[in-house]
GROMACS .gro file of C-alpha atoms in nm:
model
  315
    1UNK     CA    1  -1.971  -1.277   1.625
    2UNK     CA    2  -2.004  -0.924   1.513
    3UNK     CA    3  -2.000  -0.849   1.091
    4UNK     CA    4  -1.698  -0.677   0.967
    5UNK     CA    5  -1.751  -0.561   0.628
    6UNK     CA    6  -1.532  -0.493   0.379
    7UNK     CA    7  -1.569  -0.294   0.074
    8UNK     CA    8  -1.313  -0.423  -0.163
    9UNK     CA    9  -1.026  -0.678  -0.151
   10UNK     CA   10  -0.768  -0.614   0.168
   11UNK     CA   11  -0.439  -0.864   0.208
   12UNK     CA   12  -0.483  -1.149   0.387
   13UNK     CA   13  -0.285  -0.993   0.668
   14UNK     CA   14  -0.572  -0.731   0.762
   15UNK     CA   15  -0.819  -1.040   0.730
   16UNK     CA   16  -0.652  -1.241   0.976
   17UNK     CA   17  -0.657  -0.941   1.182
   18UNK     CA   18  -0.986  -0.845   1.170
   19UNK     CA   19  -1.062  -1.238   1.219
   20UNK     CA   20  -0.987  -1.209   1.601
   21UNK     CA   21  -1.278  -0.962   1.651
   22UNK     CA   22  -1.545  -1.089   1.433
   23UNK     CA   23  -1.711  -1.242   1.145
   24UNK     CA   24  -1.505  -1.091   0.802
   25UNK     CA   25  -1.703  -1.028   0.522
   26UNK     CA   26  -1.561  -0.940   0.183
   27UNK     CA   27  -1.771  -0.767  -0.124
   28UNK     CA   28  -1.705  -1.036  -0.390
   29UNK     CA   29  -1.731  -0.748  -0.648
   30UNK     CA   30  -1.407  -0.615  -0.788
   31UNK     CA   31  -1.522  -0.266  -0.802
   32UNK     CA   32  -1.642   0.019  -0.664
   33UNK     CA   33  -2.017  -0.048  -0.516
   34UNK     CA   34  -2.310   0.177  -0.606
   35UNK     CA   35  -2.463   0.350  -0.332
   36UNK     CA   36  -2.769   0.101  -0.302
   37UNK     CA   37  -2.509  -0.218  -0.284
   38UNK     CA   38  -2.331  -0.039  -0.055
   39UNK     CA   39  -2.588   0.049   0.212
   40UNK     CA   40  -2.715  -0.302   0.162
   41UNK     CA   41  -2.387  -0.496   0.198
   42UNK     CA   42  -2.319  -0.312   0.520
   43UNK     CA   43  -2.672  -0.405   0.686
   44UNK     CA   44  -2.604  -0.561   1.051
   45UNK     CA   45  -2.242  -0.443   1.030
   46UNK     CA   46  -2.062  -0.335   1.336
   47UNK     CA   47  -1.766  -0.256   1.166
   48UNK     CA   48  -1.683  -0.125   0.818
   49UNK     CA   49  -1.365  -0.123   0.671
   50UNK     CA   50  -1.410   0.128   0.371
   51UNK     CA   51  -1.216   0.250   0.070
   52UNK     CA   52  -1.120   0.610  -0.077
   53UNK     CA   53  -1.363   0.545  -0.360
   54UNK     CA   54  -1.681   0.493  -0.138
   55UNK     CA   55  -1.903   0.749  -0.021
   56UNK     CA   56  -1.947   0.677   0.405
   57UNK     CA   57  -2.242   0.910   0.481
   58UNK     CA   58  -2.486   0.895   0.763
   59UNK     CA   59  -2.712   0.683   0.497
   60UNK     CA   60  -2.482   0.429   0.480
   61UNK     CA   61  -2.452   0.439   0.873
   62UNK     CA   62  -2.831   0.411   0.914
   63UNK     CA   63  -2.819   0.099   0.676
   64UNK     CA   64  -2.562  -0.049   0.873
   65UNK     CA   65  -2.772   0.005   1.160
   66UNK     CA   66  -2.733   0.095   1.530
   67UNK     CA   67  -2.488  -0.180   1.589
   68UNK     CA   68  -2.181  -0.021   1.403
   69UNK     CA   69  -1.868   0.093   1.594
   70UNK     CA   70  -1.663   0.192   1.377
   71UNK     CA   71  -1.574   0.293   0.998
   72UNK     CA   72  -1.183   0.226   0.921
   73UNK     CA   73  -1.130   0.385   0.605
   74UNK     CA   74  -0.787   0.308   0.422
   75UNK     CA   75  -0.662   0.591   0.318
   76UNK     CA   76  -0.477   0.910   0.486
   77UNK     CA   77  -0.739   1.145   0.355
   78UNK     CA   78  -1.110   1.110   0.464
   79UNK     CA   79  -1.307   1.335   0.282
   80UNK     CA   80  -1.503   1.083   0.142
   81UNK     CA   81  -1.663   1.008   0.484
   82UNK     CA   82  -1.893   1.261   0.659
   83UNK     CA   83  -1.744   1.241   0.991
   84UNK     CA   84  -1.945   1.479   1.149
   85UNK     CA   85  -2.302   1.236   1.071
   86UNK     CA   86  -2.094   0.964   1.219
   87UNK     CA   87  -2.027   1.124   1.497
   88UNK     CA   88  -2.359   1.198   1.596
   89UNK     CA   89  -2.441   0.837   1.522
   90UNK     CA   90  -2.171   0.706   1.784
   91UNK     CA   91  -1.922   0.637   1.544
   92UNK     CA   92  -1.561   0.636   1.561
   93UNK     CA   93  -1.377   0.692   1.209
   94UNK     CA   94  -1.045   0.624   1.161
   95UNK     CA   95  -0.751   0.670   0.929
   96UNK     CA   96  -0.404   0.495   0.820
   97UNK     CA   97  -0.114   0.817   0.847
   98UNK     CA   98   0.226   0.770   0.854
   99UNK     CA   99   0.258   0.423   0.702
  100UNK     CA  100   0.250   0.539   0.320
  101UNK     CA  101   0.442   0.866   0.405
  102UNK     CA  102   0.764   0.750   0.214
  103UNK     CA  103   0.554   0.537  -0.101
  104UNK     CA  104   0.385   0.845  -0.186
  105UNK     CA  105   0.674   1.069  -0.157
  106UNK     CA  106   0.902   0.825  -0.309
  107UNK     CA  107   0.577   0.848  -0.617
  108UNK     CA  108   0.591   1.258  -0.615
  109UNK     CA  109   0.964   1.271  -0.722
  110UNK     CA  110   0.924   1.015  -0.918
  111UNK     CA  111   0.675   1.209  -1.113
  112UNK     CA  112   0.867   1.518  -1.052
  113UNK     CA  113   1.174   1.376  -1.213
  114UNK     CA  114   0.965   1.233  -1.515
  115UNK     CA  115   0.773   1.590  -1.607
  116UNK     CA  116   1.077   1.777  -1.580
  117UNK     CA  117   1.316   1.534  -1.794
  118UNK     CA  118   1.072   1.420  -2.034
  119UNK     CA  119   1.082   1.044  -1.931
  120UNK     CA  120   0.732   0.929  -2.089
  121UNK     CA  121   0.774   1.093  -2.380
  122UNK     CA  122   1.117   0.912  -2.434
  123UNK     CA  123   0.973   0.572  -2.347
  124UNK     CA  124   0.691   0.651  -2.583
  125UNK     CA  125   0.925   0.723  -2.896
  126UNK     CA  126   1.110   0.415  -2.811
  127UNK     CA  127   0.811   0.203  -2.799
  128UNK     CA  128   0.656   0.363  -3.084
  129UNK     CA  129   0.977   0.249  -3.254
  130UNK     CA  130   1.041   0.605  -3.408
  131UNK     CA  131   1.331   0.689  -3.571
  132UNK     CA  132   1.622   0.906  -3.316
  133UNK     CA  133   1.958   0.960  -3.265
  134UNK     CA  134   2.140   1.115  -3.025
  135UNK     CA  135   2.255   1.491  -3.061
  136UNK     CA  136   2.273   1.791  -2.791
  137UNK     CA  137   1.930   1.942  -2.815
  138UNK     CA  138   1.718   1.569  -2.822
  139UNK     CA  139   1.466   1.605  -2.584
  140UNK     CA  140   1.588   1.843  -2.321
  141UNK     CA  141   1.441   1.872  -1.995
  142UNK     CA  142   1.490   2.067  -1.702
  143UNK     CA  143   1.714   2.024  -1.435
  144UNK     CA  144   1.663   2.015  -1.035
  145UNK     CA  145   2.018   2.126  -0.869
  146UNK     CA  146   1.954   2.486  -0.749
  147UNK     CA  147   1.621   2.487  -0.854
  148UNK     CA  148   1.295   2.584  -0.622
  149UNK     CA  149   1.047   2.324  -0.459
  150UNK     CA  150   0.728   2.481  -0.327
  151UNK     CA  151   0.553   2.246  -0.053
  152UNK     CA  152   0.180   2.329  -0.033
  153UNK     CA  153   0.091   2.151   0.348
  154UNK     CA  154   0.379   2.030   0.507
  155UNK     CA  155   0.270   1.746   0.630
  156UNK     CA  156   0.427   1.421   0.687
  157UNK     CA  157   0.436   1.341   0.302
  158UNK     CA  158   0.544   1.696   0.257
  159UNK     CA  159   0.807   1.695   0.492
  160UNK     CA  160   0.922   1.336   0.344
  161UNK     CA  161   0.947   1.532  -0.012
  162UNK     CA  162   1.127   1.803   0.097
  163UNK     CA  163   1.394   1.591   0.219
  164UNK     CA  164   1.429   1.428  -0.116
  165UNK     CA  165   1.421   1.731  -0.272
  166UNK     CA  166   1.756   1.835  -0.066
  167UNK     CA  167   1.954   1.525  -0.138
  168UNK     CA  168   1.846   1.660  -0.497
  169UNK     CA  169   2.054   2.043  -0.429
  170UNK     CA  170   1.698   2.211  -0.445
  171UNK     CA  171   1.593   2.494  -0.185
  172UNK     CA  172   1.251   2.437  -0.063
  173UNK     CA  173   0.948   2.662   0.009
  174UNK     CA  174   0.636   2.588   0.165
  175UNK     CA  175   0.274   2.723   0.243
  176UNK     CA  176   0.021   2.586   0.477
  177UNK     CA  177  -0.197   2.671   0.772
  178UNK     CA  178   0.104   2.797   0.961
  179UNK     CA  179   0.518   2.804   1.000
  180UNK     CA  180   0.674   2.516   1.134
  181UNK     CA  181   0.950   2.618   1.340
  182UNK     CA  182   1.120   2.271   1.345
  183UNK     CA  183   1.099   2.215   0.989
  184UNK     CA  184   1.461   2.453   0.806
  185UNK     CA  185   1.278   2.617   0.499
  186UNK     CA  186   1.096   2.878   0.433
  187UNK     CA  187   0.748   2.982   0.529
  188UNK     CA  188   0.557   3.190   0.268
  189UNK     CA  189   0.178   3.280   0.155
  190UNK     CA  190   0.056   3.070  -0.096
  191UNK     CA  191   0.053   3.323  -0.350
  192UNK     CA  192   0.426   3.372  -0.291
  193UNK     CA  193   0.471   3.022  -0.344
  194UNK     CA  194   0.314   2.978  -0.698
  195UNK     CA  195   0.543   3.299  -0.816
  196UNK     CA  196   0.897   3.176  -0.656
  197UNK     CA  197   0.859   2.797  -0.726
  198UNK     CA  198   1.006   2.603  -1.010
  199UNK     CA  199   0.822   2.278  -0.897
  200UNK     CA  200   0.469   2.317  -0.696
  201UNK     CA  201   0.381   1.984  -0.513
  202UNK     CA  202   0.060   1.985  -0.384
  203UNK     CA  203  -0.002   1.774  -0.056
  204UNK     CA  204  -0.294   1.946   0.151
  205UNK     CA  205  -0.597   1.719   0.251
  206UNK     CA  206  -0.899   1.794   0.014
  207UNK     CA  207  -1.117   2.005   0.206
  208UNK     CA  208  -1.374   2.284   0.062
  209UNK     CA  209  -1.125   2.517   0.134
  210UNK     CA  210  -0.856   2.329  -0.095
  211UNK     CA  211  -1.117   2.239  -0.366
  212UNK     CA  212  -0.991   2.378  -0.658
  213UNK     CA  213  -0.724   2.586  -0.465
  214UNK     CA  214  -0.490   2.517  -0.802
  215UNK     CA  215  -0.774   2.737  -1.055
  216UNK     CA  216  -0.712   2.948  -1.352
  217UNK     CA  217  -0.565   3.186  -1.138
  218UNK     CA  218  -0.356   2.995  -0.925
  219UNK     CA  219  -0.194   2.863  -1.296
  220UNK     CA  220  -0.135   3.205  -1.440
  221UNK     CA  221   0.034   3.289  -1.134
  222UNK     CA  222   0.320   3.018  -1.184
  223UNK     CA  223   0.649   3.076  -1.390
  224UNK     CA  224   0.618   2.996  -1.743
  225UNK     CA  225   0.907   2.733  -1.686
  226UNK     CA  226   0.709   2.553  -1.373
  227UNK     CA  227   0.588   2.235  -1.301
  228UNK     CA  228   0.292   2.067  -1.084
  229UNK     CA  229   0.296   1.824  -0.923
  230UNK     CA  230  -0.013   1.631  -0.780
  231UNK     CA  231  -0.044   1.319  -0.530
  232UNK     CA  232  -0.301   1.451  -0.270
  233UNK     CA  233  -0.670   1.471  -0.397
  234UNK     CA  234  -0.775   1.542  -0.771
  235UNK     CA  235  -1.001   1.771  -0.654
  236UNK     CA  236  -0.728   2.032  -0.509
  237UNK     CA  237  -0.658   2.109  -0.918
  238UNK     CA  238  -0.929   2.203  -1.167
  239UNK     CA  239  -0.850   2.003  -1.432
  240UNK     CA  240  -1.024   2.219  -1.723
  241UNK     CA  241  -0.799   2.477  -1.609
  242UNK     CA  242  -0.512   2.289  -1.585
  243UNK     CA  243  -0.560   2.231  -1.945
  244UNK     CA  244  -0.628   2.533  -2.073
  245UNK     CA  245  -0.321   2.681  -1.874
  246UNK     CA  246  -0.111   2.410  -2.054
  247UNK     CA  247  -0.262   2.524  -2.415
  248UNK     CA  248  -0.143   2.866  -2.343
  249UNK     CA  249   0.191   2.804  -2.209
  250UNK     CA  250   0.146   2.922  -1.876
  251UNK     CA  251   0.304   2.644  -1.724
  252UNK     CA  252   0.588   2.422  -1.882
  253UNK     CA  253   0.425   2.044  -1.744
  254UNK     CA  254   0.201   1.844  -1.482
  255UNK     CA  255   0.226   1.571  -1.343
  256UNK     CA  256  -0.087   1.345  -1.161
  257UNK     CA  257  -0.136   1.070  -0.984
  258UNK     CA  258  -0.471   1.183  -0.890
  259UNK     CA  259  -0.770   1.278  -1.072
  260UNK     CA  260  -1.051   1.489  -1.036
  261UNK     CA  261  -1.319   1.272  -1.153
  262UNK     CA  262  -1.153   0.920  -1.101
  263UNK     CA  263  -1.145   0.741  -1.268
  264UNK     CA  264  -1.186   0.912  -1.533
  265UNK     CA  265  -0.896   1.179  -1.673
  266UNK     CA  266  -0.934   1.556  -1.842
  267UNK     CA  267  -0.930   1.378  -2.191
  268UNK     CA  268  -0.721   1.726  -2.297
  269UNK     CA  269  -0.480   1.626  -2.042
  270UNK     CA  270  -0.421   1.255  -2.188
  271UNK     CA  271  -0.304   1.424  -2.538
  272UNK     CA  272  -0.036   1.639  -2.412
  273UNK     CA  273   0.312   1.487  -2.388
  274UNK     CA  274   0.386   1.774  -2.094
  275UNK     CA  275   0.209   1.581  -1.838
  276UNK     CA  276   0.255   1.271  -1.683
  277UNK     CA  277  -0.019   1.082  -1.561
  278UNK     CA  278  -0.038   0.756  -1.328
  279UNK     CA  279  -0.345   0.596  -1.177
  280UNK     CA  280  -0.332   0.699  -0.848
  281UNK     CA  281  -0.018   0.471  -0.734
  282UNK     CA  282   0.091   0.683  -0.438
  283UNK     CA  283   0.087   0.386  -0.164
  284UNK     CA  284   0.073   0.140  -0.442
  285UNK     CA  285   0.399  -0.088  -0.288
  286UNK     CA  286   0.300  -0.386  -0.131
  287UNK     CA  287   0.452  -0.288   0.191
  288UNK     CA  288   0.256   0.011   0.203
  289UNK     CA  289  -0.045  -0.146   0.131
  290UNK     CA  290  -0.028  -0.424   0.374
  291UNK     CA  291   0.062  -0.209   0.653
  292UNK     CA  292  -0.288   0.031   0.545
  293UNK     CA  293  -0.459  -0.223   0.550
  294UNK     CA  294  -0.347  -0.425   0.874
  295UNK     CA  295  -0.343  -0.051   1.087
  296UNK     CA  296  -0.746  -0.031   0.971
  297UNK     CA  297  -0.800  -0.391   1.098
  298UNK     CA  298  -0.617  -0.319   1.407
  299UNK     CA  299  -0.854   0.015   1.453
  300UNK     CA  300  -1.159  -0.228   1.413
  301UNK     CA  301  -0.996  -0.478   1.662
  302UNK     CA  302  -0.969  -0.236   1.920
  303UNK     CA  303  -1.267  -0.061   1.874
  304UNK     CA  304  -1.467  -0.354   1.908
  305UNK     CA  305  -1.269  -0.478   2.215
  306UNK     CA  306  -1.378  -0.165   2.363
  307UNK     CA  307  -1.036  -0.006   2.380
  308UNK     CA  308  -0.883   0.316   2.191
  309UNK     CA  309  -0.855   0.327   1.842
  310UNK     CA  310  -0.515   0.352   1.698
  311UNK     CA  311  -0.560   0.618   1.475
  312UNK     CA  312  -0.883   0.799   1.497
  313UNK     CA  313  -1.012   1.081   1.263
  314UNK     CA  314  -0.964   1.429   1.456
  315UNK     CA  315  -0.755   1.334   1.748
   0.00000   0.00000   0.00000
């Protein structure tokens, strides 16, 4: 039977999956691999089922060998596979959209709603067991009714936001690669965006285009009184920036779920009680995880079985 191999720990549902169309192999480390254990676990592999964290370039293709089919990486965004070398090796890559759509959006309001009304730092004077008591100006935040969302790529996650942000009384904004005529809010630059917006949500796939798209002057650009908000890619913000914009006061708050540099964190960033920061939790229910992880086995499956994948990068 052909080897399936599998970066890191998937539910047992995706095993038993991938179980119909070949011998599953799991990397017993509970990590991400280096380079050099990744290219060798993979050896003889005709499918890999990969993870955000690792790097799927035409090395680790070449390692596998001329036997692999198919790379099914779990995760929306793919920019940490070269698709392009895996397409000249015969590889089909594919992707898991739609099935985290309302997890992460249900995450970016969550954060939203913890920047803007101070929820950390509450929970952190309460465990801290500091002295408080209640009176009108105690830790005021801001709030959402009437307020403005800007949407940077209104994509499915986007789209999913913006409806929450409705049911919230906010009006909604958005900027992307062009207006979407079905979607009832309004189409601006990007530019416009980061001047009009109270909130800026950020939900673009990391590309070098949107690498550091959120800079120094993207920052100075927002209102004073604004918020970001980040679930997409760490590398869409530059996190030095983002500091130093927060120093000055150029911005009122962040809020992360995703990191630049993960796993590690702008240490300036982890000192400031204006940002909220979570370890990249967007799909982190165990619905949402199961069904990733069961849509990349059922890529492999059909791949293998010579059909159509599901879900396949580009198409």
């Amino acid at each position: 039977m052909p080897k399936i191999a599998v970066t890191r720990w998937i539910p047992d549902e995706a095993v038993q999956v991938l179980g119909e169309a070949g011998e599953v192999e799991i990397s017993p480390e509970d990590r991400p691999l280096t380079p050099e254990e990744l290219r060798k676990f993979v050896a003889g592999s005709a499918a890999v089922v990969s993870m955000l964290h690792d790097r799927i370039d035409g090395s680790v293709a070449d390692a596998a060998g001329p036997g692999l089919k198919v790379v099914a990486n779990v995760a929306v965004g793919y920019d940490n596979v070269e698709v392009s070398a895996l397409a000249d090796r015969g590889v089909v890559v594919t992707n898991t959209p739609g099935v985290l759509t309302d997890a992460t959006a249900d995450l970016a309001f969550g954060l939203l709603l913890a920047v803007s009304r101070r929820l950390g730092e509450g929970e952190r004077l309460l465990r801290a067991r500091q002295p408080w008591s209640f009176h009108l100006g105690f830790l005021l935040g801001s709030g959402l009714q009437g307020k403005t969302l800007g949407i940077v790529g209104l994509g499915q996650i986007g789209r999913a936001v913006a409806k929450r942000a409705a049911a919230f009384g906010m009006r909604v904004v958005y900027s992307g690669r062009s207006a979407k005529p079905d979607f009832d809010g309004e189409f601006v630059s990007f530019d416009e965006l980061l001047r009009r917006s109270d909130f800026v949500s950020l939900h673009c796939p990391l590309t070098p285009e949107t690498r550091h798209l959120v800079d120094a002057d993207a920052l100075r650009a927002m209102k004073p009184s604004a918020y970001l908000v980040n679930t997409t890619r760490g590398p869409v913000v530059d996190e030095s920036a983002l500091a130093d914009a927060l120093a000055a006061g150029e911005i009122a708050g962040a809020a992360l779920d995703v990191f630049e540099k993960e796993p590690d964190v702008e240490p300036r960033l982890l000192e400031r009680d204006d940002v909220v920061v979570t370890p990249h939790l967007g799909s982190a229910t165990v619905e949402t995880r199961t069904a990733m992880a069961v849509l990349a086995a059922r890529n492999v499956v059909s791949v293998l079985a010579g059909a159509d994948p599901l879900t396949e990068v580009g198409r």
